[in-house]
Each structure stands twice: as structure tokens, then as C-alpha cells.
Coordinates of N, CA, C and O in Angstrom, one line a residue:
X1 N 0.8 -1.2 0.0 CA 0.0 0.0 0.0 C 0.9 1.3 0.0 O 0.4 2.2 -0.7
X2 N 2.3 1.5 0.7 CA 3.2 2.4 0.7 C 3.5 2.7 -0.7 O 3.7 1.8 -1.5
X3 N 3.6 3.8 -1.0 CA 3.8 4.2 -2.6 C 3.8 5.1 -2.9 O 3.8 6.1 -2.2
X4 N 3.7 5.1 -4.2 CA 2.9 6.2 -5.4 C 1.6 6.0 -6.2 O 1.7 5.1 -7.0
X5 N 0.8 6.5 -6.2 CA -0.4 6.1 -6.8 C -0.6 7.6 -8.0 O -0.2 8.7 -7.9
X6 N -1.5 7.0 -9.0 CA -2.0 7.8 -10.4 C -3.2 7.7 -10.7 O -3.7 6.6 -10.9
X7 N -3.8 8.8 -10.8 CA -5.2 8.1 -11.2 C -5.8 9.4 -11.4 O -5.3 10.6 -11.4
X8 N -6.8 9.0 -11.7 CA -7.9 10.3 -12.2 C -9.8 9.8 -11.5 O -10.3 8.7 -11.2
X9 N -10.3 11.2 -11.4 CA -11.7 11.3 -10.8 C -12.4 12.3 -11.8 O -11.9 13.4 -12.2
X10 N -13.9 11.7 -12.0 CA -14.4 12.3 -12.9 C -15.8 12.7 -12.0 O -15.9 12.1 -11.0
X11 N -16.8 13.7 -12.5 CA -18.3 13.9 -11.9 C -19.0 13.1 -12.9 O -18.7 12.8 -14.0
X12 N -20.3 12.7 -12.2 CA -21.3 11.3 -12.9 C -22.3 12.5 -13.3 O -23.2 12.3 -14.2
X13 N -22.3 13.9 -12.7 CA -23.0 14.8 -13.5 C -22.3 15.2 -15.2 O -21.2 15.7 -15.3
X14 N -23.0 14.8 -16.3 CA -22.2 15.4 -17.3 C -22.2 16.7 -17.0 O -21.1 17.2 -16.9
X15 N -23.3 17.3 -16.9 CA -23.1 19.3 -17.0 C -21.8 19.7 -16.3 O -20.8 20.3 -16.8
X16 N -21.9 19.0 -15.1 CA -20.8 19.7 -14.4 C -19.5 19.3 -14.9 O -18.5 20.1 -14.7
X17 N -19.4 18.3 -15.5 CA -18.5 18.0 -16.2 C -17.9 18.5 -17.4 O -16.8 18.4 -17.8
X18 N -18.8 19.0 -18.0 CA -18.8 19.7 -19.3 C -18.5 21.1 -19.1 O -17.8 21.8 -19.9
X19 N -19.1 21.7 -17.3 CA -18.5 23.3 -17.4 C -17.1 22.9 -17.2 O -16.2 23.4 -17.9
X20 N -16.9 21.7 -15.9 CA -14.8 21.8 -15.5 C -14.2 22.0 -16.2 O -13.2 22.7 -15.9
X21 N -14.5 21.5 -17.9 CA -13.8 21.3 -18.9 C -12.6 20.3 -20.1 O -12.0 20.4 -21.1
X22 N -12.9 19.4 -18.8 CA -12.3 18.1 -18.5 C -12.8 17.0 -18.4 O -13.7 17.0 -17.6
X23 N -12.6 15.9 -19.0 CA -13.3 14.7 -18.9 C -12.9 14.4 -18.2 O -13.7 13.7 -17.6
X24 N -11.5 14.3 -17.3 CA -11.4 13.7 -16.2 C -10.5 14.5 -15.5 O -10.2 15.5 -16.2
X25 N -10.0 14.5 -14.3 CA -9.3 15.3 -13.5 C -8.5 13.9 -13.1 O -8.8 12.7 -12.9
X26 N -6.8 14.7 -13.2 CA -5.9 13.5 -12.7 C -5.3 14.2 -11.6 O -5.3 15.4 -11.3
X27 N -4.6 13.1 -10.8 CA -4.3 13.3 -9.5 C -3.0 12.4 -9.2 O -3.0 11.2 -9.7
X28 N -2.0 12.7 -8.5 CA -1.1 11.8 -7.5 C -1.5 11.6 -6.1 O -1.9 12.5 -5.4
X29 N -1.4 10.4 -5.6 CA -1.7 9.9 -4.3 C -0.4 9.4 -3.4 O -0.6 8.2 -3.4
X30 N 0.5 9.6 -2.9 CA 1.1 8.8 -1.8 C 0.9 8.5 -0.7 O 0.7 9.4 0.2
X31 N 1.1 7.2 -0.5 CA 1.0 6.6 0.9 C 2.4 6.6 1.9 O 3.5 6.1 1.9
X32 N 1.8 7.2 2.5 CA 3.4 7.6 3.8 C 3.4 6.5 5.1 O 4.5 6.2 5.5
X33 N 2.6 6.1 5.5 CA 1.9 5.2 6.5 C 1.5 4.0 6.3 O 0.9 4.3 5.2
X34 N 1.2 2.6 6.5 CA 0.3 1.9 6.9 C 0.4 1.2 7.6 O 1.4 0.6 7.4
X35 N -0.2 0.7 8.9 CA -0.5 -0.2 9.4 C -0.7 -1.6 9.3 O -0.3 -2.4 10.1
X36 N -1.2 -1.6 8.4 CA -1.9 -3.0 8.1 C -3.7 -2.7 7.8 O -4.2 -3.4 6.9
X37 N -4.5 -1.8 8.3 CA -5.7 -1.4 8.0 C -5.6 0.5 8.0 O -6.5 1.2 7.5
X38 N -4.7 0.9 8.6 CA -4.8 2.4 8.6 C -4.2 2.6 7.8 O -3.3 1.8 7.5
X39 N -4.3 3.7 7.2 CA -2.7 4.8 6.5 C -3.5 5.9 6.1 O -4.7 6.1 5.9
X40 N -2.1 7.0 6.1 CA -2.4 8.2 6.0 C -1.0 8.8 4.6 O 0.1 8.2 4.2
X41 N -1.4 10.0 4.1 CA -1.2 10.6 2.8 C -0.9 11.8 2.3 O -0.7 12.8 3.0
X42 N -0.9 11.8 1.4 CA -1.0 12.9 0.7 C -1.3 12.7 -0.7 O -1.1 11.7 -1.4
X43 N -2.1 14.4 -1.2 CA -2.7 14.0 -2.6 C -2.6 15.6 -3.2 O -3.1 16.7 -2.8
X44 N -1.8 15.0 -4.3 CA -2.0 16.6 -5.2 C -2.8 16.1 -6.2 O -2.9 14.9 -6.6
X45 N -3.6 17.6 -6.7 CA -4.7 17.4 -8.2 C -3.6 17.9 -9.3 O -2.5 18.5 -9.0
X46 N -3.9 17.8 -10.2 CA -3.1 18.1 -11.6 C -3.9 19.2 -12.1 O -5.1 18.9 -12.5
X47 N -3.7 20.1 -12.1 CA -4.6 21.6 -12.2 C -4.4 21.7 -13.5 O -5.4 22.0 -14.1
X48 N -3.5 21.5 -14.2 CA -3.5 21.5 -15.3 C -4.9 20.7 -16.4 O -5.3 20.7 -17.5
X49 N -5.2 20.0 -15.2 CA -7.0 19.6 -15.9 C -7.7 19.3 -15.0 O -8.0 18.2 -14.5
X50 N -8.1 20.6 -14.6 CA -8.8 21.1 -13.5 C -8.8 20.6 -11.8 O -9.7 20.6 -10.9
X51 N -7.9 20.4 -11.8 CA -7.9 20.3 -10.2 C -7.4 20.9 -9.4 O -6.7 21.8 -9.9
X52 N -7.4 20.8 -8.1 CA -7.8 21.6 -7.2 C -6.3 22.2 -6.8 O -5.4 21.5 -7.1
X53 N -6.1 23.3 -6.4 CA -4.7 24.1 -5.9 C -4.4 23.7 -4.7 O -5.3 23.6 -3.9
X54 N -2.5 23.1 -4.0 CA -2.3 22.5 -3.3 C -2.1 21.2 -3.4 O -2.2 20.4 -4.3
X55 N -1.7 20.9 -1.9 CA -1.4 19.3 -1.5 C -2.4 19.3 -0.3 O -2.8 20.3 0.4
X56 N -2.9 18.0 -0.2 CA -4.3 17.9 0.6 C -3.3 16.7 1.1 O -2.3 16.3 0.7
X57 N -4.3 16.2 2.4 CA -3.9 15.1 3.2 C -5.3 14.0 2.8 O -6.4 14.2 2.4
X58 N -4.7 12.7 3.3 CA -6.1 11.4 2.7 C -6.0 10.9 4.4 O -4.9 11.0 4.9
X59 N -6.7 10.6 4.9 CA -6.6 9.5 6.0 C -7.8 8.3 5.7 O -8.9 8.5 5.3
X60 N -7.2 7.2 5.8 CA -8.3 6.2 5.2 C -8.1 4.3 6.0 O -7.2 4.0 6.8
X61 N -9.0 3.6 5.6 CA -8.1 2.2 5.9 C -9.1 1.4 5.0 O -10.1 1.8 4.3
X62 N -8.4 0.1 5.4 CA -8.8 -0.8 4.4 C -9.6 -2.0 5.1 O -9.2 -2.2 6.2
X63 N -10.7 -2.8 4.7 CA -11.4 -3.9 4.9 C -11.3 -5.0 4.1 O -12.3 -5.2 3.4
X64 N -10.3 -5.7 4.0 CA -10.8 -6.9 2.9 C -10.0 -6.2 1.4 O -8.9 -5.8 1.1
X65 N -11.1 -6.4 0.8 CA -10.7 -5.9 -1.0 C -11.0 -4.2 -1.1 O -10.7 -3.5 -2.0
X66 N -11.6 -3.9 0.1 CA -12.5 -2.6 0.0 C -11.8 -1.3 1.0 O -11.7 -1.4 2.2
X67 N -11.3 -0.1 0.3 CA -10.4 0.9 0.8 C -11.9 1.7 0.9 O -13.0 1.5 0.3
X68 N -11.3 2.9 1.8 CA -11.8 3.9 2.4 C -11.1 4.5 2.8 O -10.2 4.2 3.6
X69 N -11.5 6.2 2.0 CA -10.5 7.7 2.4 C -11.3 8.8 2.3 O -12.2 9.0 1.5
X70 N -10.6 9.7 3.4 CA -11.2 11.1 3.2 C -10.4 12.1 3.0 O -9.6 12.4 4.0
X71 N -10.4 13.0 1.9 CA -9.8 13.8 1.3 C -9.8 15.1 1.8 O -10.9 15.4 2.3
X72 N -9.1 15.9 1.9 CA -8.5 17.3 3.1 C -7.9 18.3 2.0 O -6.7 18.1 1.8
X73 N -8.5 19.4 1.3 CA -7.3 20.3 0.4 C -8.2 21.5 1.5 O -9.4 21.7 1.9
X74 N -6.5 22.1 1.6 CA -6.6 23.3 2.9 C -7.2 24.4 1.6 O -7.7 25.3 2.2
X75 N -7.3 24.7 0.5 CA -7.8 26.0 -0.2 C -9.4 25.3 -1.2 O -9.4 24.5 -2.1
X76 N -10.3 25.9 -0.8 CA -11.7 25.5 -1.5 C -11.3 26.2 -3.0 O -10.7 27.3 -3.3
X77 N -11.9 25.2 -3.7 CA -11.6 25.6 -5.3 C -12.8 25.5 -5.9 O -13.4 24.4 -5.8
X78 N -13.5 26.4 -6.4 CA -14.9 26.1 -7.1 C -15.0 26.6 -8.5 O -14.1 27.2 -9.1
X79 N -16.1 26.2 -8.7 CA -16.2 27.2 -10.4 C -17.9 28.0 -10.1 O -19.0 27.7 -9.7
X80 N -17.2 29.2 -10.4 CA -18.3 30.3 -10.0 C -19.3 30.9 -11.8 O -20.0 31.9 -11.9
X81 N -19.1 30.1 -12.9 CA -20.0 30.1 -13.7 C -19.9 29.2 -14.9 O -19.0 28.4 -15.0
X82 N -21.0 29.3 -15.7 CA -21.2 28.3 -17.2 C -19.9 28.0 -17.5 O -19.7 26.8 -17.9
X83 N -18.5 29.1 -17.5 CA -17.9 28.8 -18.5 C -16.6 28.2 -18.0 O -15.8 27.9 -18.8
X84 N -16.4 27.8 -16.3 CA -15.5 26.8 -16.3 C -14.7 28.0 -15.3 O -13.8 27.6 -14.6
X85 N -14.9 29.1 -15.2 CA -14.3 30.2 -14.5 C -14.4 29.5 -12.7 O -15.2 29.0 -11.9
X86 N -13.0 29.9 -12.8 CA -12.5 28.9 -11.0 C -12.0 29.9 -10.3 O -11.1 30.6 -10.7
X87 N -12.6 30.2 -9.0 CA -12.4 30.7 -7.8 C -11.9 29.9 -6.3 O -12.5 29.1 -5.6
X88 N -10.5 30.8 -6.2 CA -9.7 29.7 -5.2 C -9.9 30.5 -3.4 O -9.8 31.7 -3.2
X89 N -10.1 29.5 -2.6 CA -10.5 30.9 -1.3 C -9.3 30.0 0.0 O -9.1 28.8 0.0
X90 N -8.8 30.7 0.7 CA -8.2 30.2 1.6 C -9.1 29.1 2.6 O -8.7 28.4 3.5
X91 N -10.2 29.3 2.4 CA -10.8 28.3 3.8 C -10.9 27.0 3.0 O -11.3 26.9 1.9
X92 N -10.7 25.8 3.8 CA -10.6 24.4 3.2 C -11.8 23.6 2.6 O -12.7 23.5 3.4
X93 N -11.9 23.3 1.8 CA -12.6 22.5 0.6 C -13.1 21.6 1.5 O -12.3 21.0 2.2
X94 N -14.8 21.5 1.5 CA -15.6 20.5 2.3 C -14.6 18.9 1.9 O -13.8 18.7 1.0
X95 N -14.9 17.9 2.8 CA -14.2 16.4 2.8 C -14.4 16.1 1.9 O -15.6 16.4 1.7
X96 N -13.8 15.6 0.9 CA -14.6 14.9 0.4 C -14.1 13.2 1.0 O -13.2 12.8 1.7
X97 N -15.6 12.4 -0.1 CA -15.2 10.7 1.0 C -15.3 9.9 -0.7 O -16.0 10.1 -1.7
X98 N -14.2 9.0 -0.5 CA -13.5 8.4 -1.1 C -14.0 6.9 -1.2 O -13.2 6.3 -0.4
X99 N -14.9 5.9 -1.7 CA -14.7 4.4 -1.7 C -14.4 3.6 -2.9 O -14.8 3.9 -4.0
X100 N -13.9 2.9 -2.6 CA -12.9 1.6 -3.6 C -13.3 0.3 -3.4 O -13.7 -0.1 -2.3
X101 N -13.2 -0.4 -4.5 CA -12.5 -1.8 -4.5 C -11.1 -1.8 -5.3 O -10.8 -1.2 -6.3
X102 N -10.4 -2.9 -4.6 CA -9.0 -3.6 -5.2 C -9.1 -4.6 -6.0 O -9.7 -5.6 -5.8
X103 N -8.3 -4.2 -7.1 CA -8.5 -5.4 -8.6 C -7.8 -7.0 -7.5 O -7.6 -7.3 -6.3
X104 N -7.5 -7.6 -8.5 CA -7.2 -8.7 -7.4 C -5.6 -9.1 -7.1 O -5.3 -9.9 -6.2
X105 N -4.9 -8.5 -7.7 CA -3.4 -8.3 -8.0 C -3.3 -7.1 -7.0 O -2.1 -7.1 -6.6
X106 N -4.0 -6.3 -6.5 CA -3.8 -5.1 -5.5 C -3.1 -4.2 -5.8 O -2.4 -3.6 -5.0
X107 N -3.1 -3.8 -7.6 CA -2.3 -2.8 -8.4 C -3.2 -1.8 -8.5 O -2.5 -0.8 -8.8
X108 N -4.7 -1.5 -8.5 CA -5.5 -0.6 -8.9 C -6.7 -0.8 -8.3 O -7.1 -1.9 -7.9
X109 N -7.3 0.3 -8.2 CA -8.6 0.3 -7.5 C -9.4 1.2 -8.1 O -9.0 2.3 -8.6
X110 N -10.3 0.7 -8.2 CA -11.9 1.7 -8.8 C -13.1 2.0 -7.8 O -13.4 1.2 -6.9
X111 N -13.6 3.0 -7.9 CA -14.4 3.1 -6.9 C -15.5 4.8 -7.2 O -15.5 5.5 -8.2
X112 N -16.0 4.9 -6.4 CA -16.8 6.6 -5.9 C -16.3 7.5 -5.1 O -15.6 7.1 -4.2
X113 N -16.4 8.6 -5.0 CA -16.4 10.0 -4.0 C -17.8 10.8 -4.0 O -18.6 11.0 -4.9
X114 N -17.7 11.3 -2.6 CA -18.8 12.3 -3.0 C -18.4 12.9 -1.7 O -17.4 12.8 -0.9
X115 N -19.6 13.9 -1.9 CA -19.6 15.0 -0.8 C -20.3 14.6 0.4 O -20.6 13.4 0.3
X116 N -20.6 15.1 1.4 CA -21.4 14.5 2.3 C -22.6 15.5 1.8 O -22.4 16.1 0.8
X117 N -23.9 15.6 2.6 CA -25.0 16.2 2.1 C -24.7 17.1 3.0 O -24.1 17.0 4.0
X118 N -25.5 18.6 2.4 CA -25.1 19.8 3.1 C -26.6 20.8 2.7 O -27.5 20.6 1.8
X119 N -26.4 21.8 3.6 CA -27.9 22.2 3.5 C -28.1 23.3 2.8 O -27.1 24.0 3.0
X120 N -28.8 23.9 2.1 CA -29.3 24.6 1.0 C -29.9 25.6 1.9 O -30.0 25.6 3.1
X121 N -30.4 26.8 0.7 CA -31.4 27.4 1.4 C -32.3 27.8 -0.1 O -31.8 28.4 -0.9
X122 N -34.0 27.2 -0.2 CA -34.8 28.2 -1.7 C -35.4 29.0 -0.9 O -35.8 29.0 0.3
X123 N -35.4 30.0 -1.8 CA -36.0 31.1 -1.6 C -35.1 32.2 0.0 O -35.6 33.1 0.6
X124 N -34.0 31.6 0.2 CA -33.2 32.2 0.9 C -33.7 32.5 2.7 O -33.5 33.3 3.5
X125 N -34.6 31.0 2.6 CA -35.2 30.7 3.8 C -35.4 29.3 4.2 O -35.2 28.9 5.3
X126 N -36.0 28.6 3.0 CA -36.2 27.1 3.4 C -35.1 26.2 3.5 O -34.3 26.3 2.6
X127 N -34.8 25.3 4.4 CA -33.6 24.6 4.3 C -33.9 23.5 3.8 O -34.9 22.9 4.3
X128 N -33.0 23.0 2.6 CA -33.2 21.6 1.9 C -31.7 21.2 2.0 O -30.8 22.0 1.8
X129 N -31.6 19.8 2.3 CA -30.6 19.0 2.3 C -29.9 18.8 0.5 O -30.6 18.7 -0.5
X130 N -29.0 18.7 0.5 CA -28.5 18.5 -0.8 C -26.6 18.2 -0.7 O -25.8 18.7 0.0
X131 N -26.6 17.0 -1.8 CA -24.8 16.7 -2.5 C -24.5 17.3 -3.1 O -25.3 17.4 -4.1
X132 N -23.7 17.9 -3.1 CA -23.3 19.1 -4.1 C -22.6 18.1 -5.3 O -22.9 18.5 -6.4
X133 N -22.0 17.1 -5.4 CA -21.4 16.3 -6.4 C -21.4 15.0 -5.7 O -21.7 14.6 -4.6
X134 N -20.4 14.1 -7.2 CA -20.6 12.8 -6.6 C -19.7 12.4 -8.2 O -19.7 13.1 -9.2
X135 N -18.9 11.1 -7.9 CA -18.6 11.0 -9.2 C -17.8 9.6 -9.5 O -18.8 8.9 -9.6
X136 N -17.1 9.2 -9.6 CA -16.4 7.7 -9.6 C -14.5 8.3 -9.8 O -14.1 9.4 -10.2
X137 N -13.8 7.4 -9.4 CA -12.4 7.2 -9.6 C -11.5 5.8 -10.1 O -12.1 4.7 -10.1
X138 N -10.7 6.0 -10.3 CA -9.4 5.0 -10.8 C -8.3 5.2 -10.6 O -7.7 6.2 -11.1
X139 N -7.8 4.3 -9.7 CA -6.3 4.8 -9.3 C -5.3 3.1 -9.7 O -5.7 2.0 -9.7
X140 N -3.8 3.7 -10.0 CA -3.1 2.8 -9.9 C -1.5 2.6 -9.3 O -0.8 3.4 -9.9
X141 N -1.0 2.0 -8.7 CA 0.3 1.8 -8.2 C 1.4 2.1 -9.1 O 1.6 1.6 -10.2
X142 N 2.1 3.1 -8.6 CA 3.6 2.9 -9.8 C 4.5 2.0 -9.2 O 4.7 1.8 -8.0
X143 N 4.9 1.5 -10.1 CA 6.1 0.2 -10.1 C 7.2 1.4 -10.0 O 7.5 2.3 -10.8
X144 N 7.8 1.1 -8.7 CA 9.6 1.5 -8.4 C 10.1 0.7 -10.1 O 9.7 -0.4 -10.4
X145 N 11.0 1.6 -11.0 CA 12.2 1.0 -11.4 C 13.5 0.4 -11.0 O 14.2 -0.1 -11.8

């Protein structure tokens, strides 16, 4: 599990996918830690197709075939219209949560992220619960040369 990981995360909304501008957003993952079921990380986005500014931290563990992580970037990154226009703020980017399965070789994993649900307001009074996103991932191990 100690390593380097590669991979990319996409939104299952096309719209939103279509403003990022990117079919997929790629990313590096390293594992600094494990235990045996815990480990902890770090994860840069590849901004260069649309991801997020910074190094974030992962804390996560594993059950079986099946990983679990939650994602930490200290600067919130959004897109504030139609056309893909991104606004970076110092206060930290809600968690996001991370689940997987491991292929059976334990070289790659596929899985979901999403947000947790968070509360809205229509009409700038009623509160409605809502995910702001949600989307699938693919990651894989680099082989040391």
C-alpha cells in the first residue's frame, strides 16, 4: 500500500463535467503510512485539468478488497459560472469521501467519492438538504524501477 499512486476522478453529472472542462481530472496519491488497515497521505490534483490548488492530506483504511478515504485540500476551489471560471478561497474545501475496490493483483482500485450532504437554502429561507457532487475514480500503483 506504501507508494505512489495515479489516477484520475471524474463527476457522474455530465453538466458539471462539461462546465470543468475536462473529462477527467488527474491526480497523485502517496501513501506515507500503513499499518496494516490504517494509512495516512498525501494527494496533489493536476490543475492542469482542472484540479484543485495544493497538497491535501487522505486519512483512510482498508477492509478486505475494500479501501476507504477522506480527502482534506486546505484551499476551496470552485467554479463560480457556465464557462469553467474557478475561484480559489483560503478556507478548506468540504471532505470529500473516497470508496474503492482492489482489482485482485492489489495494483488498482476503482471506486466513488462524493460529498457529504449539506444544507441549501430556496427562496433564501427554506432549508433543503443536498450533494453538491458525486462522481467515480481509478487509481493505480507505480512500479519502483
Amino acid at each position: 500500500m506504501i507508494g505512489n499512486w495515479l489516477g484520475f476522478y471524474r463527476y457522474n453529472n455530465k453538466h458539471i463535467q462539461k462546465i470543468k472542462g475536462f473529462d477527467k481530472t488527474y491526480f497523485s496519491l502517496t501513501i506515507n503510512s500503513f499499518d496494516g488497515n490504517n494509512f495516512k497521505g498525501t494527494v496533489t490534483d493536476d490543475t492542469s485539468t482542472g484540479g484543485m490548488e495544493g497538497t491535501g492530506e487522505v486519512i483512510g483504511n482498508i477492509e478486505n478488497e475494500k479501501i476507504f478515504f477522506r480527502k482534506f485540500m486546505h484551499k476551496k476551489t470552485f467554479i463560480i459560472d457556465t464557462k469553467g471560471t474557478r475561484k480559489i478561497s483560503d478556507v478548506p474545501h468540504p471532505t470529500l469521501y473516497y470508496s474503492g475496490t482492489f482489482t485482485p493483483d492489489k495494483m488498482e482500485i476503482n471506486g466513488d467519492w462524493k460529498f457529504n450532504y449539506t444544507i441549501g437554502f430556496l427562496f433564501g429561507f427554506i432549508p433543503i438538504p443536498y450533494r453538491p457532487a458525486k462522481g467515480t475514480w481509478n487509481i493505480h500503483l507505480v512500479k519502483d524501477k
